[in-house]
Amino acid sequence: MPEQESGPKAGQVSDAVKGNWVDRLAPAWSRPYLRLSRADRPIGTWLLLLPCWWSLFLAIAAGGDPRLSDLWIFAGCGAGAWLMRGAGCTWNDITDRNFDGMVERTRSRPIPSGQVSVKQAVAWMVAQALVAFAILLTFPPLAILLGVVSLAPVCIYPFAKRFTWWPQIFLGLAFNWGAILGWAAHAESLSWPPLVLYLAGIGWTLFYDTIYAHQDKEDDALIGVKSTARLFMERTPAWLARFLVATVALMGLVVIGALLPQASPLGLVLALMGPWAMGMHMFWQLRRYDDQDMDRLLMLFRSNRNAGLLPLPFFAAAFLV
């Protein structure tokens, strides 16, 4: 009989987007690999990609020199984010395969559920990384170097929850590297604004991944895995507020530092509306936070795609006016 489109026999992952394209349209043989890459859960790709685009748009606005090659950087960052998020998630599932089998939300993932072997997962991870590297080679030399260096935090992150209560910092180090790389790809140099933007992105990651981690805190406590959710517990709203303020303040500082030398007053005001809009969305999330409602936690986490998209039109307007 053909594989069913829903239910446990289809190999669906419990926290995947319902009715996602992998479960409905992908060939049956490819589904376990696409699930390893989280193709059925696209939010992670957005969270990896958006700092790249923030940085690219701000670098263009700072230099006042949009170029045709920026279209390729924009698209290349998108493809690279999809591939490297897939490779990183595959690596995460390889290293966490024993833990995942003990957690309700993750035991349906391809490795603990037996859909793929560890050797098959390693081969898939390498294939994704090689294609991403081929894309990276089309970027300027500094961006290529930064892309290679980014592998260090990616490799370390899955182990962080075993030795620190702050694994979300290591996730932030990995997921926001594009805040540096995107700037370097356009400007072919670095200055302090992309470095501060990197810190702003880490603040954002601490915000959204603390919300996400509250889904697993009971299972994590049983198996001895650490997280900011377990560390903060009932103090989480206060910490989320701190991360919100840090994210918005640092991104605002980046905008001023990047654009003040040459931007028009209108362009500067428009660009500063980007962090403000993102901060308003984060505040909306904070108001609706409820650590006892798992569906709401997942919804809030996924809504950070919209939060991260909000600065982009304002940054784009800054170099168009």
Coordinates of C-alpha atoms in Angstrom, one line a residue:
M1 CA 0.0 0.0 0.0
P2 CA 1.2 3.6 -0.6
E3 CA 2.4 5.6 2.3
Q4 CA -0.3 7.5 4.1
E5 CA -0.3 11.2 4.1
S6 CA -0.9 11.6 7.8
G7 CA -0.5 9.8 11.1
P8 CA 2.4 8.1 12.7
K9 CA 3.0 5.7 9.8
A10 CA 3.8 8.7 7.6
G11 CA 6.8 9.5 9.8
Q12 CA 5.6 13.0 10.5
V13 CA 7.5 14.9 13.1
S14 CA 5.2 16.0 16.0
D15 CA 6.0 19.7 15.9
A16 CA 6.1 20.1 12.1
V17 CA 3.8 22.6 10.5
K18 CA 0.5 20.8 9.8
G19 CA -0.1 20.0 6.2
N20 CA 3.4 21.1 5.2
W21 CA 4.7 20.4 1.7
V22 CA 7.1 17.7 2.8
D23 CA 4.3 15.5 4.1
R24 CA 2.0 16.3 1.2
L25 CA 4.2 16.6 -1.9
A26 CA 7.7 15.3 -1.4
P27 CA 8.6 11.8 -2.8
A28 CA 8.4 9.2 0.0
W29 CA 12.1 8.4 -0.2
S30 CA 13.1 12.0 0.4
R31 CA 10.9 12.8 3.3
P32 CA 13.2 11.5 6.1
Y33 CA 16.0 13.6 4.8
L34 CA 13.9 16.7 4.3
R35 CA 12.6 16.2 7.9
L36 CA 16.2 16.0 9.1
S37 CA 16.7 19.4 7.4
R38 CA 13.6 20.8 9.1
A39 CA 12.1 21.5 5.7
D40 CA 8.7 20.8 7.2
R41 CA 9.5 23.5 9.8
P42 CA 10.7 26.6 7.8
I43 CA 10.9 29.0 10.8
G44 CA 14.5 28.1 11.5
T45 CA 15.6 29.0 8.0
W46 CA 14.0 32.4 8.4
L47 CA 15.7 33.0 11.8
L48 CA 19.1 32.1 10.2
L49 CA 18.5 34.2 7.1
L50 CA 17.0 37.4 8.5
P51 CA 20.2 38.7 10.2
C52 CA 22.0 38.3 6.8
W53 CA 19.4 40.5 5.1
W54 CA 19.4 43.1 7.9
S55 CA 23.1 43.4 7.5
L56 CA 23.0 43.5 3.7
F57 CA 20.4 46.2 3.6
L58 CA 22.2 48.3 6.2
A59 CA 25.5 47.9 4.4
I60 CA 23.9 49.2 1.2
A61 CA 22.3 52.1 3.0
A62 CA 25.6 52.9 4.8
G63 CA 27.5 52.9 1.5
G64 CA 24.8 54.5 -0.6
D65 CA 25.8 52.2 -3.4
P66 CA 23.3 49.4 -4.3
R67 CA 24.8 47.2 -7.0
L68 CA 23.4 44.5 -9.2
S69 CA 25.6 41.9 -7.4
D70 CA 23.6 42.6 -4.3
L71 CA 20.7 40.7 -5.9
W72 CA 22.9 37.6 -5.9
I73 CA 24.0 38.2 -2.4
F74 CA 20.4 38.4 -1.4
A75 CA 19.4 35.2 -3.2
G76 CA 22.7 33.4 -2.2
C77 CA 22.1 34.1 1.5
G78 CA 18.6 32.7 1.1
A79 CA 19.8 29.4 -0.5
G80 CA 22.8 29.2 1.8
A81 CA 20.6 29.7 4.9
W82 CA 18.3 26.9 3.8
L83 CA 21.2 24.5 3.2
M84 CA 23.2 25.4 6.3
R85 CA 20.2 25.3 8.5
G86 CA 19.5 21.9 7.1
A87 CA 23.1 20.8 7.6
G88 CA 23.2 22.2 11.1
C89 CA 19.9 20.6 12.1
T90 CA 21.1 17.3 10.8
W91 CA 24.3 17.6 12.9
N92 CA 22.1 18.5 15.9
D93 CA 20.0 15.4 15.4
I94 CA 23.1 13.2 15.0
T95 CA 24.6 14.5 18.3
D96 CA 21.2 14.5 20.1
R97 CA 19.9 11.2 18.9
N98 CA 19.9 9.6 22.4
F99 CA 18.4 12.6 24.1
D100 CA 15.7 13.0 21.3
G101 CA 14.4 9.5 22.0
M102 CA 13.6 10.5 25.6
V103 CA 11.7 13.7 24.8
E104 CA 8.1 13.6 23.8
R105 CA 8.4 16.4 21.2
T106 CA 11.5 15.0 19.5
R107 CA 11.2 11.3 19.6
S108 CA 9.4 11.3 16.2
R109 CA 12.5 12.9 14.5
P110 CA 14.0 10.7 11.7
I111 CA 16.9 9.2 13.6
P112 CA 15.3 8.2 16.9
S113 CA 12.2 7.0 15.0
G114 CA 14.4 4.8 12.8
Q115 CA 13.6 6.6 9.5
V116 CA 17.3 7.1 8.7
S117 CA 20.5 5.7 10.1
V118 CA 23.3 7.8 11.5
K119 CA 25.5 7.0 8.5
Q120 CA 22.8 8.2 6.1
A121 CA 22.3 11.4 8.2
V122 CA 26.1 12.1 8.0
A123 CA 26.1 11.7 4.3
W124 CA 23.1 14.0 4.0
M125 CA 24.7 16.6 6.2
V126 CA 27.9 16.6 4.1
A127 CA 26.0 16.9 0.9
Q128 CA 24.1 20.0 2.1
A129 CA 27.3 21.6 3.4
L130 CA 29.1 21.1 0.2
V131 CA 26.4 22.7 -1.9
A132 CA 26.3 25.6 0.6
F133 CA 30.1 26.0 0.3
A134 CA 29.8 26.1 -3.5
I135 CA 27.4 29.1 -3.1
L136 CA 29.7 30.7 -0.6
L137 CA 32.6 30.6 -3.1
T138 CA 30.8 33.1 -5.3
F139 CA 31.0 35.7 -2.5
P140 CA 34.0 38.0 -1.9
P141 CA 37.0 36.6 -0.1
L142 CA 36.3 38.1 3.3
A143 CA 32.8 36.7 3.3
I144 CA 34.1 33.2 2.3
L145 CA 36.5 33.3 5.3
L146 CA 33.7 34.3 7.6
G147 CA 31.5 31.6 6.2
V148 CA 34.1 29.0 7.0
V149 CA 34.7 30.3 10.5
S150 CA 30.9 30.1 11.2
L151 CA 31.2 26.3 11.3
A152 CA 32.8 26.5 14.7
P153 CA 29.7 27.8 16.6
V154 CA 27.5 25.5 14.5
C155 CA 29.5 22.4 15.6
I156 CA 29.6 23.5 19.3
Y157 CA 26.0 24.4 19.8
P158 CA 24.4 20.9 20.1
F159 CA 26.8 20.2 23.1
A160 CA 26.2 23.5 24.9
K161 CA 23.1 22.3 26.8
R162 CA 25.2 19.7 28.4
F163 CA 27.6 22.1 30.1
T164 CA 25.9 25.5 30.4
W165 CA 22.5 26.9 31.5
W166 CA 22.8 29.3 28.6
P167 CA 22.9 27.2 25.4
Q168 CA 20.7 29.8 23.8
I169 CA 23.8 32.1 23.7
F170 CA 25.6 29.4 21.6
L171 CA 22.6 29.2 19.3
G172 CA 22.7 32.9 18.9
L173 CA 26.4 32.8 18.1
A174 CA 25.6 30.4 15.3
F175 CA 22.3 31.7 14.0
N176 CA 23.3 35.4 13.8
W177 CA 26.6 35.0 12.0
G178 CA 24.9 36.4 8.9
A179 CA 24.8 39.8 10.6
I180 CA 28.5 39.9 9.9
L181 CA 28.7 37.9 6.7
G182 CA 26.0 39.9 4.9
W183 CA 27.8 43.2 5.5
A184 CA 31.1 41.7 4.4
A185 CA 29.6 40.3 1.2
H186 CA 28.5 43.8 0.1
A187 CA 31.2 46.1 1.6
E188 CA 34.1 43.6 1.4
S189 CA 35.3 44.9 4.8
L190 CA 34.1 45.0 8.4
S191 CA 33.4 47.8 10.8
W192 CA 31.7 48.0 14.2
P193 CA 28.1 48.2 13.1
P194 CA 27.8 44.6 11.9
L195 CA 29.5 43.4 15.1
V196 CA 26.9 45.2 17.2
L197 CA 24.2 43.9 14.9
Y198 CA 25.5 40.5 15.7
L199 CA 25.0 41.2 19.4
A200 CA 21.5 42.5 18.7
G201 CA 20.7 39.2 16.9
I202 CA 22.0 37.2 19.9
G203 CA 19.6 39.2 22.1
W204 CA 16.8 38.3 19.8
T205 CA 17.8 34.6 19.8
L206 CA 17.8 34.6 23.6
F207 CA 14.3 36.0 23.5
Y208 CA 12.7 33.6 21.0
D209 CA 14.6 30.4 22.0
T210 CA 13.8 30.9 25.7
I211 CA 10.1 30.9 24.7
Y212 CA 10.7 27.8 22.5
A213 CA 12.7 25.9 25.3
H214 CA 9.7 26.1 27.7
Q215 CA 8.0 23.4 25.7
D216 CA 10.7 20.9 26.8
K217 CA 11.6 22.0 30.3
E218 CA 10.0 19.1 32.0
D219 CA 11.6 16.5 29.8
D220 CA 14.9 18.4 29.9
A221 CA 14.8 18.3 33.7
L222 CA 14.3 14.5 33.7
I223 CA 17.3 13.9 31.4
G224 CA 19.6 16.6 32.8
V225 CA 19.6 19.0 29.8
K226 CA 20.1 22.7 30.6
S227 CA 18.4 25.7 29.1
T228 CA 17.5 29.3 29.9
A229 CA 13.9 28.2 30.3
R230 CA 14.9 25.9 33.2
L231 CA 17.2 28.6 34.6
F232 CA 14.6 31.4 34.5
M233 CA 11.4 29.5 35.2
E234 CA 8.8 31.9 36.7
R235 CA 11.3 34.8 36.1
T236 CA 11.1 34.3 32.4
P237 CA 8.9 37.3 31.5
A238 CA 11.4 39.7 33.2
W239 CA 14.3 38.1 31.3
L240 CA 12.4 38.3 28.0
A241 CA 11.8 42.0 28.7
R242 CA 15.6 42.5 29.1
F243 CA 16.3 40.6 25.9
L244 CA 13.7 42.7 24.1
V245 CA 15.2 46.0 25.3
A246 CA 18.8 44.9 24.5
T247 CA 17.8 43.8 21.0
V248 CA 16.0 47.0 20.1
A249 CA 18.7 49.3 21.7
L250 CA 21.6 47.5 20.0
M251 CA 19.9 47.5 16.6
G252 CA 19.0 51.2 17.0
L253 CA 22.7 51.9 17.8
V254 CA 23.7 50.0 14.7
V255 CA 21.3 52.1 12.5
I256 CA 22.7 55.4 13.9
G257 CA 26.3 54.3 13.6
A258 CA 25.9 52.9 10.0
L259 CA 23.8 55.7 8.5
L260 CA 24.5 58.9 10.4
P261 CA 27.6 59.9 8.4
Q262 CA 25.7 60.3 5.2
A263 CA 22.0 59.4 5.4
S264 CA 19.4 62.0 5.1
P265 CA 17.4 62.9 8.2
L266 CA 14.3 61.2 6.7
G267 CA 16.4 58.1 5.8
L268 CA 17.7 57.9 9.3
V269 CA 14.3 58.2 10.9
L270 CA 12.9 55.6 8.5
A271 CA 15.7 53.1 9.4
L272 CA 15.2 53.7 13.1
M273 CA 11.6 52.7 12.7
G274 CA 12.8 49.2 11.9
P275 CA 14.1 48.3 15.4
W276 CA 11.0 50.0 16.9
A277 CA 8.6 47.9 14.8
M278 CA 10.5 44.7 15.7
G279 CA 10.4 45.7 19.3
M280 CA 6.7 46.2 19.2
H281 CA 6.2 42.7 17.8
M282 CA 8.4 41.3 20.5
F283 CA 6.4 43.2 23.1
W284 CA 3.2 41.7 21.6
Q285 CA 4.8 38.2 22.1
L286 CA 5.7 39.1 25.7
R287 CA 2.2 40.1 26.5
R288 CA 0.8 36.8 25.2
Y289 CA 3.5 34.6 26.8
D290 CA 2.1 31.7 28.8
D291 CA 4.5 28.9 29.8
Q292 CA 1.6 26.5 30.5
D293 CA 0.2 26.7 26.9
M294 CA 2.4 24.6 24.6
D295 CA 0.5 25.6 21.5
R296 CA 0.9 29.2 22.3
L297 CA 4.6 28.9 23.0
L298 CA 5.1 27.3 19.5
M299 CA 2.9 29.9 17.9
L300 CA 4.9 32.8 19.5
F301 CA 8.2 31.2 18.6
R302 CA 7.1 30.9 14.9
S303 CA 5.9 34.4 14.9
N304 CA 9.5 35.6 15.1
R305 CA 9.7 35.3 11.3
N306 CA 7.3 38.3 11.1
A307 CA 9.2 40.1 13.9
G308 CA 12.5 39.7 12.0
L309 CA 11.0 40.7 8.7
L310 CA 9.6 44.0 10.1
P311 CA 12.9 46.0 10.0
L312 CA 13.6 45.2 6.3
P313 CA 11.2 47.6 4.5
F314 CA 12.4 50.4 6.8
F315 CA 16.1 49.6 6.1
A316 CA 15.3 49.4 2.3
A317 CA 13.5 52.8 2.5
A318 CA 16.6 54.3 4.1
F319 CA 18.7 53.8 1.0
L320 CA 15.9 54.7 -1.4
V321 CA 15.0 58.1 -0.1

